[in-house]
Amino acid sequence: MSEGDVPIPRPRPERPEDQTATANQLENANQAASNMPASEAGAACADCPAGFKLEYKSRYTEAGQKDKTPNRYTKEVWVPAKEFIFLIGQDRKLTVRTNPPMADAEWEVKPIGSHSGTPTPNKGKGAEFTWVPKVTASQRPVGGSKSPNKPVGYEITVKLTRGRSTTYTEKIEQDVRDIIRQEYVDYRSLAAKKTSLHVPYRDQIVTAPREEFLNNNNYASHRVVLNSGMLELLQAVEAEYGERVTVNSSWRCPQRNKAVGGVPNSNHQHGGAIDMAPGNYNSTRGTQAGRTAILNLYRAALRAKETAGGRMVLLEKGTKALQTGNTDLPLPNAKNPDENNDGLRDNDTTSVGKLNIASHVHIDKEPPGGGNDD
């Protein structure tokens, strides 16, 4: 695994009384290529010079020299196969070298699957070799899917001709963080309807703090989500509401978003939106108890938006907004009292109708960053 990265642990069982410290539960996720057999991830080469190994470089291993944020980049520029982090497309370059340097090295790079594009060039000679994976929309999955994407990978073969000739082969593959990040590159550059969401940082891909976040999640088997603020919004809402809520919808990767007909730049895609409902809301929806609960949650979200940097709060039925965003339902007053203590004016049949059919409360924030890269 990359220096500074941490493995994805299995989360402890949820406890109903644990309603706080959502942010403290977050542990950075990583499903590294270390699961590959040793023969594929850099086993010793019996006929190679003493100490011989291959090392790799990308813009993301280089970026760690300036940005020291934990779990975002690697600490070293040149790393072994099992620690290599990379994305492809838009002329991103990948480089491999021999260590120690061997000028007679002859290289060949083969893609592992057509989705890995076409290495250009795919052959070369020298102590270092750089290739650019050329990819097209027909090679990359941009049509929508409810399954995880395959990792981009390459088989690298080096032939050493100095002294006794020998050939050595190993493989590099994206880990789950880069598989997810690659989707954003693909949808920015190759999709028919391109998105403008930035490529997320690796450290924004974290362990899902609750089982609910794994529902409708293409990467549920890895137990990860992308978070650019949705977990902090949820924590703020629950603090205002005073109890735990049910998460109906959270992060959607671009492939999932396309598959379910989401808008191209949905805030759910960058991990900045949550749809939520009161606990046990399915059994009380449409009753006075249900109306009171969803109203209290909606008002809690309006308050949390101000304290947690939110952008929009909506009362919704499915995808339809029932109330103008960021506005409260009419409050009781002397002329319009609330004698039944449900939080509404007693004569406000319009608000009662909205609360009877509301399915959830939505809260989101603006997407972070921008540009072609993370």
Short mmCIF file of C-alpha atoms in Angstrom, two decimals:
data_model
loop_
_atom_site.label_atom_id
_atom_site.label_comp_id
_atom_site.label_asym_id
_atom_site.label_seq_id
_atom_site.Cartn_x
_atom_site.Cartn_y
_atom_site.Cartn_z
CA MET A 1 0.00 0.00 0.00
CA SER A 2 1.12 3.58 -0.52
CA GLU A 3 3.08 5.24 2.23
CA GLY A 4 0.64 7.15 4.38
CA ASP A 5 -2.35 5.09 3.17
CA VAL A 6 -4.30 2.99 5.63
CA PRO A 7 -6.27 -0.20 4.95
CA ILE A 8 -10.05 -0.35 4.99
CA PRO A 9 -11.10 -1.92 8.29
CA ARG A 10 -14.41 -3.61 8.83
CA PRO A 11 -16.48 -1.08 10.76
CA ARG A 12 -17.62 -2.00 14.26
CA PRO A 13 -21.29 -2.93 14.65
CA GLU A 14 -23.56 0.10 14.77
CA ARG A 15 -25.04 1.06 18.09
CA PRO A 16 -28.36 2.91 18.20
CA GLU A 17 -27.07 5.20 20.93
CA ASP A 18 -24.08 6.27 18.86
CA GLN A 19 -25.50 9.41 17.27
CA THR A 20 -22.42 11.61 17.40
CA ALA A 21 -18.88 11.85 16.13
CA THR A 22 -19.69 10.83 12.56
CA ALA A 23 -16.59 12.63 11.39
CA ASN A 24 -14.48 10.84 14.00
CA GLN A 25 -15.54 7.48 12.57
CA LEU A 26 -14.03 8.26 9.19
CA GLU A 27 -10.97 6.22 8.34
CA ASN A 28 -9.30 6.69 5.00
CA ALA A 29 -10.01 3.85 2.62
CA ASN A 30 -7.56 1.94 0.49
CA GLN A 31 -7.86 -1.34 -1.40
CA ALA A 32 -4.33 -1.58 -2.76
CA ALA A 33 -2.83 -3.81 -5.43
CA SER A 34 -1.04 -5.67 -2.64
CA ASN A 35 -3.75 -8.32 -3.05
CA MET A 36 -2.02 -9.39 -6.25
CA PRO A 37 0.15 -12.51 -6.15
CA ALA A 38 3.79 -11.71 -5.47
CA SER A 39 4.71 -12.85 -8.99
CA GLU A 40 2.51 -10.06 -10.36
CA ALA A 41 3.48 -7.36 -7.89
CA GLY A 42 7.24 -7.44 -8.08
CA ALA A 43 8.69 -10.79 -7.02
CA ALA A 44 12.47 -11.16 -7.03
CA CYS A 45 14.12 -11.73 -10.42
CA ALA A 46 16.55 -14.63 -10.07
CA ASP A 47 18.65 -13.74 -13.13
CA CYS A 48 18.55 -9.95 -12.62
CA PRO A 49 21.38 -7.93 -11.03
CA ALA A 50 21.49 -7.83 -7.23
CA GLY A 51 18.85 -5.51 -5.81
CA PHE A 52 17.09 -5.12 -9.15
CA LYS A 53 13.54 -3.76 -9.11
CA LEU A 54 11.11 -1.73 -11.18
CA GLU A 55 9.79 1.61 -9.96
CA TYR A 56 6.97 3.79 -11.27
CA LYS A 57 6.12 7.48 -11.52
CA SER A 58 2.97 9.47 -12.38
CA ARG A 59 1.82 13.03 -11.80
CA TYR A 60 0.25 11.76 -8.58
CA THR A 61 3.47 10.36 -7.15
CA GLU A 62 5.22 13.61 -8.10
CA ALA A 63 2.51 15.77 -6.47
CA GLY A 64 3.35 14.37 -3.04
CA GLN A 65 6.56 16.38 -3.01
CA LYS A 66 4.53 19.57 -2.54
CA ASP A 67 1.23 18.41 -1.05
CA LYS A 68 1.82 16.44 2.15
CA THR A 69 -1.86 15.87 2.98
CA PRO A 70 -2.10 12.34 4.46
CA ASN A 71 -3.44 9.64 2.11
CA ARG A 72 -3.61 12.00 -0.87
CA TYR A 73 -0.38 11.19 -2.74
CA THR A 74 2.70 9.05 -2.21
CA LYS A 75 5.64 10.31 -0.17
CA GLU A 76 8.16 9.22 -2.80
CA VAL A 77 8.24 10.09 -6.51
CA TRP A 78 9.33 6.60 -7.56
CA VAL A 79 7.36 3.75 -5.99
CA PRO A 80 7.00 -0.03 -6.45
CA ALA A 81 4.06 -1.53 -8.34
CA LYS A 82 1.99 -2.25 -5.24
CA GLU A 83 2.17 1.43 -4.18
CA PHE A 84 1.68 3.01 -7.61
CA ILE A 85 -1.22 5.49 -7.96
CA PHE A 86 -2.28 6.65 -11.40
CA LEU A 87 -5.09 7.73 -13.72
CA ILE A 88 -5.26 7.65 -17.51
CA GLY A 89 -6.70 9.82 -20.24
CA GLN A 90 -6.14 13.42 -21.36
CA ASP A 91 -2.49 12.62 -22.15
CA ARG A 92 -1.54 11.56 -18.62
CA LYS A 93 1.91 9.96 -18.66
CA LEU A 94 3.13 6.87 -16.84
CA THR A 95 6.83 6.08 -16.41
CA VAL A 96 8.72 2.98 -15.33
CA ARG A 97 12.44 2.64 -14.60
CA THR A 98 14.95 0.05 -13.57
CA ASN A 99 16.70 0.40 -10.24
CA PRO A 100 19.66 0.30 -10.51
CA PRO A 101 19.58 2.17 -13.87
CA MET A 102 20.18 -0.14 -16.83
CA ALA A 103 20.54 1.62 -20.19
CA ASP A 104 20.21 -1.65 -22.12
CA ALA A 105 16.67 -2.33 -20.82
CA GLU A 106 14.13 -3.10 -23.55
CA TRP A 107 10.49 -2.44 -22.64
CA GLU A 108 7.07 -3.63 -23.71
CA VAL A 109 3.77 -2.54 -22.15
CA LYS A 110 0.51 -4.42 -22.74
CA PRO A 111 -2.93 -3.26 -21.55
CA ILE A 112 -4.88 -5.58 -19.27
CA GLY A 113 -8.21 -5.33 -21.06
CA SER A 114 -9.37 -2.90 -23.73
CA HIS A 115 -10.67 -0.56 -21.01
CA SER A 116 -7.02 0.21 -20.19
CA GLY A 117 -6.60 1.92 -23.55
CA THR A 118 -3.66 1.76 -25.93
CA PRO A 119 -0.16 2.34 -24.50
CA THR A 120 1.58 4.84 -26.80
CA PRO A 121 4.31 3.93 -27.49
CA ASN A 122 4.13 0.39 -26.24
CA LYS A 123 7.83 -0.42 -26.74
CA GLY A 124 11.07 1.36 -26.01
CA LYS A 125 14.65 1.12 -24.76
CA GLY A 126 16.58 2.73 -21.92
CA ALA A 127 16.75 2.89 -18.14
CA GLU A 128 13.37 4.70 -18.14
CA PHE A 129 10.32 4.25 -20.33
CA THR A 130 7.31 6.58 -20.57
CA TRP A 131 4.00 5.82 -22.24
CA VAL A 132 0.70 7.64 -22.63
CA PRO A 133 -2.43 5.45 -22.43
CA LYS A 134 -4.67 6.64 -25.27
CA VAL A 135 -8.34 6.00 -24.53
CA THR A 136 -11.59 6.53 -26.41
CA ALA A 137 -15.23 6.65 -25.34
CA SER A 138 -15.71 3.16 -26.76
CA GLN A 139 -12.93 1.80 -24.53
CA ARG A 140 -13.95 3.44 -21.26
CA PRO A 141 -17.27 2.69 -19.47
CA VAL A 142 -19.31 5.90 -19.69
CA GLY A 143 -22.76 4.48 -20.44
CA GLY A 144 -23.91 4.06 -16.85
CA SER A 145 -23.75 0.98 -14.64
CA LYS A 146 -24.74 -0.29 -11.21
CA SER A 147 -21.57 -2.37 -10.94
CA PRO A 148 -18.01 -1.30 -10.12
CA ASN A 149 -15.59 -0.50 -12.93
CA LYS A 150 -12.62 -2.75 -13.58
CA PRO A 151 -9.20 -1.42 -12.62
CA VAL A 152 -6.98 -0.03 -15.35
CA GLY A 153 -3.88 -2.19 -15.54
CA TYR A 154 -0.77 -2.96 -17.56
CA GLU A 155 1.68 -5.80 -17.94
CA ILE A 156 5.22 -4.44 -18.07
CA THR A 157 7.97 -6.62 -19.51
CA VAL A 158 11.62 -5.61 -19.43
CA LYS A 159 14.40 -7.48 -21.19
CA LEU A 160 17.93 -7.00 -19.88
CA THR A 161 20.64 -7.75 -22.43
CA ARG A 162 23.79 -6.79 -20.52
CA GLY A 163 25.69 -9.95 -19.63
CA ARG A 164 23.30 -12.86 -19.29
CA SER A 165 20.04 -11.96 -21.07
CA THR A 166 16.93 -12.15 -18.89
CA THR A 167 13.30 -11.08 -19.07
CA TYR A 168 11.19 -9.86 -16.16
CA THR A 169 7.44 -9.11 -16.08
CA GLU A 170 5.17 -7.51 -13.50
CA LYS A 171 1.75 -5.88 -13.45
CA ILE A 172 0.39 -2.57 -12.21
CA GLU A 173 -3.28 -2.00 -11.39
CA GLN A 174 -5.39 0.82 -10.01
CA ASP A 175 -6.61 0.45 -6.43
CA VAL A 176 -10.23 1.23 -5.51
CA ARG A 177 -9.52 4.90 -4.89
CA ASP A 178 -8.12 5.37 -8.37
CA ILE A 179 -10.83 3.21 -9.96
CA ILE A 180 -13.38 5.64 -8.50
CA ARG A 181 -11.33 8.71 -9.43
CA GLN A 182 -10.97 7.41 -12.98
CA GLU A 183 -14.75 7.62 -13.42
CA TYR A 184 -14.57 11.40 -12.98
CA VAL A 185 -11.82 11.69 -15.59
CA ASP A 186 -13.90 9.60 -17.99
CA TYR A 187 -17.08 11.61 -17.50
CA ARG A 188 -15.24 14.93 -17.77
CA SER A 189 -13.57 14.01 -21.05
CA LEU A 190 -15.33 11.13 -22.81
CA ALA A 191 -19.03 11.04 -21.92
CA ALA A 192 -21.60 12.31 -24.42
CA LYS A 193 -22.85 14.71 -21.73
CA LYS A 194 -19.66 15.78 -20.01
CA THR A 195 -19.60 16.77 -16.35
CA SER A 196 -17.66 19.63 -14.80
CA LEU A 197 -17.09 18.03 -11.40
CA HIS A 198 -13.45 17.89 -10.40
CA VAL A 199 -11.49 14.68 -10.01
CA PRO A 200 -11.72 13.95 -6.26
CA TYR A 201 -8.67 13.65 -4.04
CA ARG A 202 -7.79 10.16 -2.87
CA ASP A 203 -8.16 11.19 0.77
CA GLN A 204 -11.82 12.11 0.14
CA ILE A 205 -12.60 8.42 -0.43
CA VAL A 206 -13.24 7.10 3.06
CA THR A 207 -14.72 4.18 4.94
CA ALA A 208 -18.52 4.29 4.99
CA PRO A 209 -19.52 5.09 8.60
CA ARG A 210 -22.90 3.32 8.32
CA GLU A 211 -24.38 0.45 6.37
CA GLU A 212 -26.90 2.89 4.85
CA PHE A 213 -24.11 4.47 2.81
CA LEU A 214 -23.52 1.14 1.06
CA ASN A 215 -27.04 1.00 -0.39
CA ASN A 216 -27.07 1.84 -4.11
CA ASN A 217 -23.28 2.11 -3.98
CA ASN A 218 -21.30 0.56 -6.85
CA TYR A 219 -18.33 0.09 -4.53
CA ALA A 220 -20.20 -1.34 -1.54
CA SER A 221 -17.96 -4.41 -1.52
CA HIS A 222 -15.05 -2.09 -0.69
CA ARG A 223 -17.13 -0.33 2.00
CA VAL A 224 -16.17 3.15 0.78
CA VAL A 225 -17.84 6.44 -0.08
CA LEU A 226 -16.67 9.72 -1.56
CA ASN A 227 -17.11 12.53 0.93
CA SER A 228 -16.70 16.21 0.10
CA GLY A 229 -18.88 17.35 2.99
CA MET A 230 -22.01 15.18 3.14
CA LEU A 231 -20.92 13.45 6.35
CA GLU A 232 -20.30 16.77 8.06
CA LEU A 233 -23.72 18.00 6.88
CA LEU A 234 -25.34 14.86 8.28
CA GLN A 235 -23.58 15.28 11.59
CA ALA A 236 -24.75 18.90 11.82
CA VAL A 237 -28.36 17.95 10.98
CA GLU A 238 -28.45 15.18 13.57
CA ALA A 239 -27.03 17.54 16.19
CA GLU A 240 -29.84 20.00 15.46
CA TYR A 241 -32.51 17.31 15.18
CA GLY A 242 -31.48 15.60 18.40
CA GLU A 243 -31.55 12.02 17.16
CA ARG A 244 -30.32 9.75 14.45
CA VAL A 245 -31.93 9.96 11.02
CA THR A 246 -32.29 7.46 8.18
CA VAL A 247 -30.07 8.08 5.15
CA ASN A 248 -32.08 7.45 1.98
CA SER A 249 -29.48 8.53 -0.57
CA SER A 250 -25.91 9.76 -0.39
CA TRP A 251 -22.91 9.49 -2.74
CA ARG A 252 -23.41 8.22 -6.29
CA CYS A 253 -20.43 7.61 -8.55
CA PRO A 254 -20.79 8.90 -12.15
CA GLN A 255 -21.58 5.44 -13.49
CA ARG A 256 -24.37 4.91 -10.94
CA ASN A 257 -25.65 8.46 -11.47
CA LYS A 258 -25.92 7.85 -15.21
CA ALA A 259 -27.61 4.48 -14.69
CA VAL A 260 -30.36 5.95 -12.49
CA GLY A 261 -30.96 8.99 -14.70
CA GLY A 262 -29.37 11.58 -12.40
CA VAL A 263 -28.45 15.02 -13.73
CA PRO A 264 -24.83 15.19 -14.97
CA ASN A 265 -23.51 17.47 -12.21
CA SER A 266 -25.65 16.22 -9.33
CA ASN A 267 -24.21 17.17 -5.94
CA HIS A 268 -24.65 13.52 -4.95
CA GLN A 269 -21.78 12.72 -7.32
CA HIS A 270 -19.12 14.66 -5.44
CA GLY A 271 -20.20 13.35 -2.03
CA GLY A 272 -21.82 16.63 -1.05
CA ALA A 273 -25.51 15.71 -0.74
CA ILE A 274 -27.69 13.67 1.61
CA ASP A 275 -31.36 12.66 1.37
CA MET A 276 -32.69 11.71 4.81
CA ALA A 277 -35.84 10.93 6.74
CA PRO A 278 -36.79 10.52 10.40
CA GLY A 279 -36.28 7.10 11.93
CA ASN A 280 -39.24 4.74 11.33
CA TYR A 281 -40.72 7.30 8.95
CA ASN A 282 -42.19 4.66 6.67
CA SER A 283 -44.62 3.62 9.42
CA THR A 284 -45.67 7.17 10.38
CA ARG A 285 -45.67 8.97 7.03
CA GLY A 286 -48.96 10.76 6.43
CA THR A 287 -49.92 10.83 10.12
CA GLN A 288 -49.61 13.75 12.53
CA ALA A 289 -46.60 12.05 14.12
CA GLY A 290 -45.01 11.70 10.70
CA ARG A 291 -45.76 15.30 9.76
CA THR A 292 -44.23 16.55 12.99
CA ALA A 293 -41.12 14.42 12.54
CA ILE A 294 -40.43 15.42 8.92
CA LEU A 295 -41.15 19.08 9.73
CA ASN A 296 -38.72 19.02 12.66
CA LEU A 297 -36.10 17.38 10.46
CA TYR A 298 -36.61 19.94 7.71
CA ARG A 299 -36.20 22.81 10.15
CA ALA A 300 -33.15 21.14 11.70
CA ALA A 301 -31.61 20.94 8.22
CA LEU A 302 -32.32 24.64 7.62
CA ARG A 303 -30.42 25.48 10.81
CA ALA A 304 -27.60 23.04 10.03
CA LYS A 305 -27.15 24.56 6.58
CA GLU A 306 -26.09 27.83 8.20
CA THR A 307 -23.62 26.24 10.62
CA ALA A 308 -22.12 23.59 8.32
CA GLY A 309 -21.69 25.51 5.08
CA GLY A 310 -24.62 24.02 3.20
CA ARG A 311 -25.95 25.31 -0.11
CA MET A 312 -29.54 24.07 -0.38
CA VAL A 313 -32.19 22.42 1.78
CA LEU A 314 -35.28 20.95 0.12
CA LEU A 315 -38.43 19.17 1.24
CA GLU A 316 -39.00 16.59 -1.48
CA LYS A 317 -41.22 13.82 -2.72
CA GLY A 318 -38.93 11.70 -4.85
CA THR A 319 -37.18 14.18 -7.12
CA LYS A 320 -39.87 16.87 -6.82
CA ALA A 321 -39.37 19.84 -4.48
CA LEU A 322 -42.48 20.51 -2.40
CA GLN A 323 -41.28 23.79 -0.90
CA THR A 324 -39.13 26.62 -2.26
CA GLY A 325 -35.53 25.78 -1.35
CA ASN A 326 -34.11 27.17 1.91
CA THR A 327 -37.50 28.50 3.05
CA ASP A 328 -39.50 27.42 6.08
CA LEU A 329 -43.17 26.54 6.08
CA PRO A 330 -45.37 29.35 7.46
CA LEU A 331 -44.92 29.70 11.22
CA PRO A 332 -47.85 30.01 13.65
CA ASN A 333 -48.64 33.46 15.03
CA ALA A 334 -51.34 35.20 17.07
CA LYS A 335 -53.76 35.28 14.15
CA ASN A 336 -52.86 31.78 12.99
CA PRO A 337 -52.23 29.67 16.12
CA ASP A 338 -50.98 26.10 16.47
CA GLU A 339 -53.40 24.65 18.98
CA ASN A 340 -52.60 21.03 18.14
CA ASN A 341 -48.86 21.64 18.61
CA ASP A 342 -47.75 20.13 15.31
CA GLY A 343 -45.57 23.11 14.40
CA LEU A 344 -47.95 24.42 11.75
CA ARG A 345 -50.74 26.93 11.58
CA ASP A 346 -53.98 25.08 12.28
CA ASN A 347 -55.55 26.41 9.07
CA ASP A 348 -52.51 25.68 6.88
CA THR A 349 -53.87 22.82 4.80
CA THR A 350 -51.28 23.47 2.08
CA SER A 351 -48.37 22.72 4.42
CA VAL A 352 -50.19 19.71 5.87
CA GLY A 353 -50.59 18.36 2.34
CA LYS A 354 -46.88 18.81 1.61
CA LEU A 355 -45.80 17.09 4.81
CA ASN A 356 -48.22 14.21 4.25
CA ILE A 357 -46.54 13.26 0.98
CA ALA A 358 -42.91 14.30 1.64
CA SER A 359 -40.48 11.38 1.26
CA HIS A 360 -37.32 13.02 2.59
CA VAL A 361 -35.30 16.12 3.33
CA HIS A 362 -32.39 16.97 1.02
CA ILE A 363 -29.32 18.98 2.02
CA ASP A 364 -26.24 19.67 -0.09
CA LYS A 365 -23.23 21.89 -0.53
CA GLU A 366 -21.34 23.37 -3.47
CA PRO A 367 -18.86 21.07 -5.25
CA PRO A 368 -15.26 21.66 -4.15
CA GLY A 369 -12.47 22.76 -6.42
CA GLY A 370 -12.68 22.66 -10.18
CA GLY A 371 -10.64 22.16 -13.30
CA ASN A 372 -9.54 19.05 -15.10
CA ASP A 373 -7.71 17.46 -12.21
CA ASP A 374 -7.81 17.01 -8.46
#
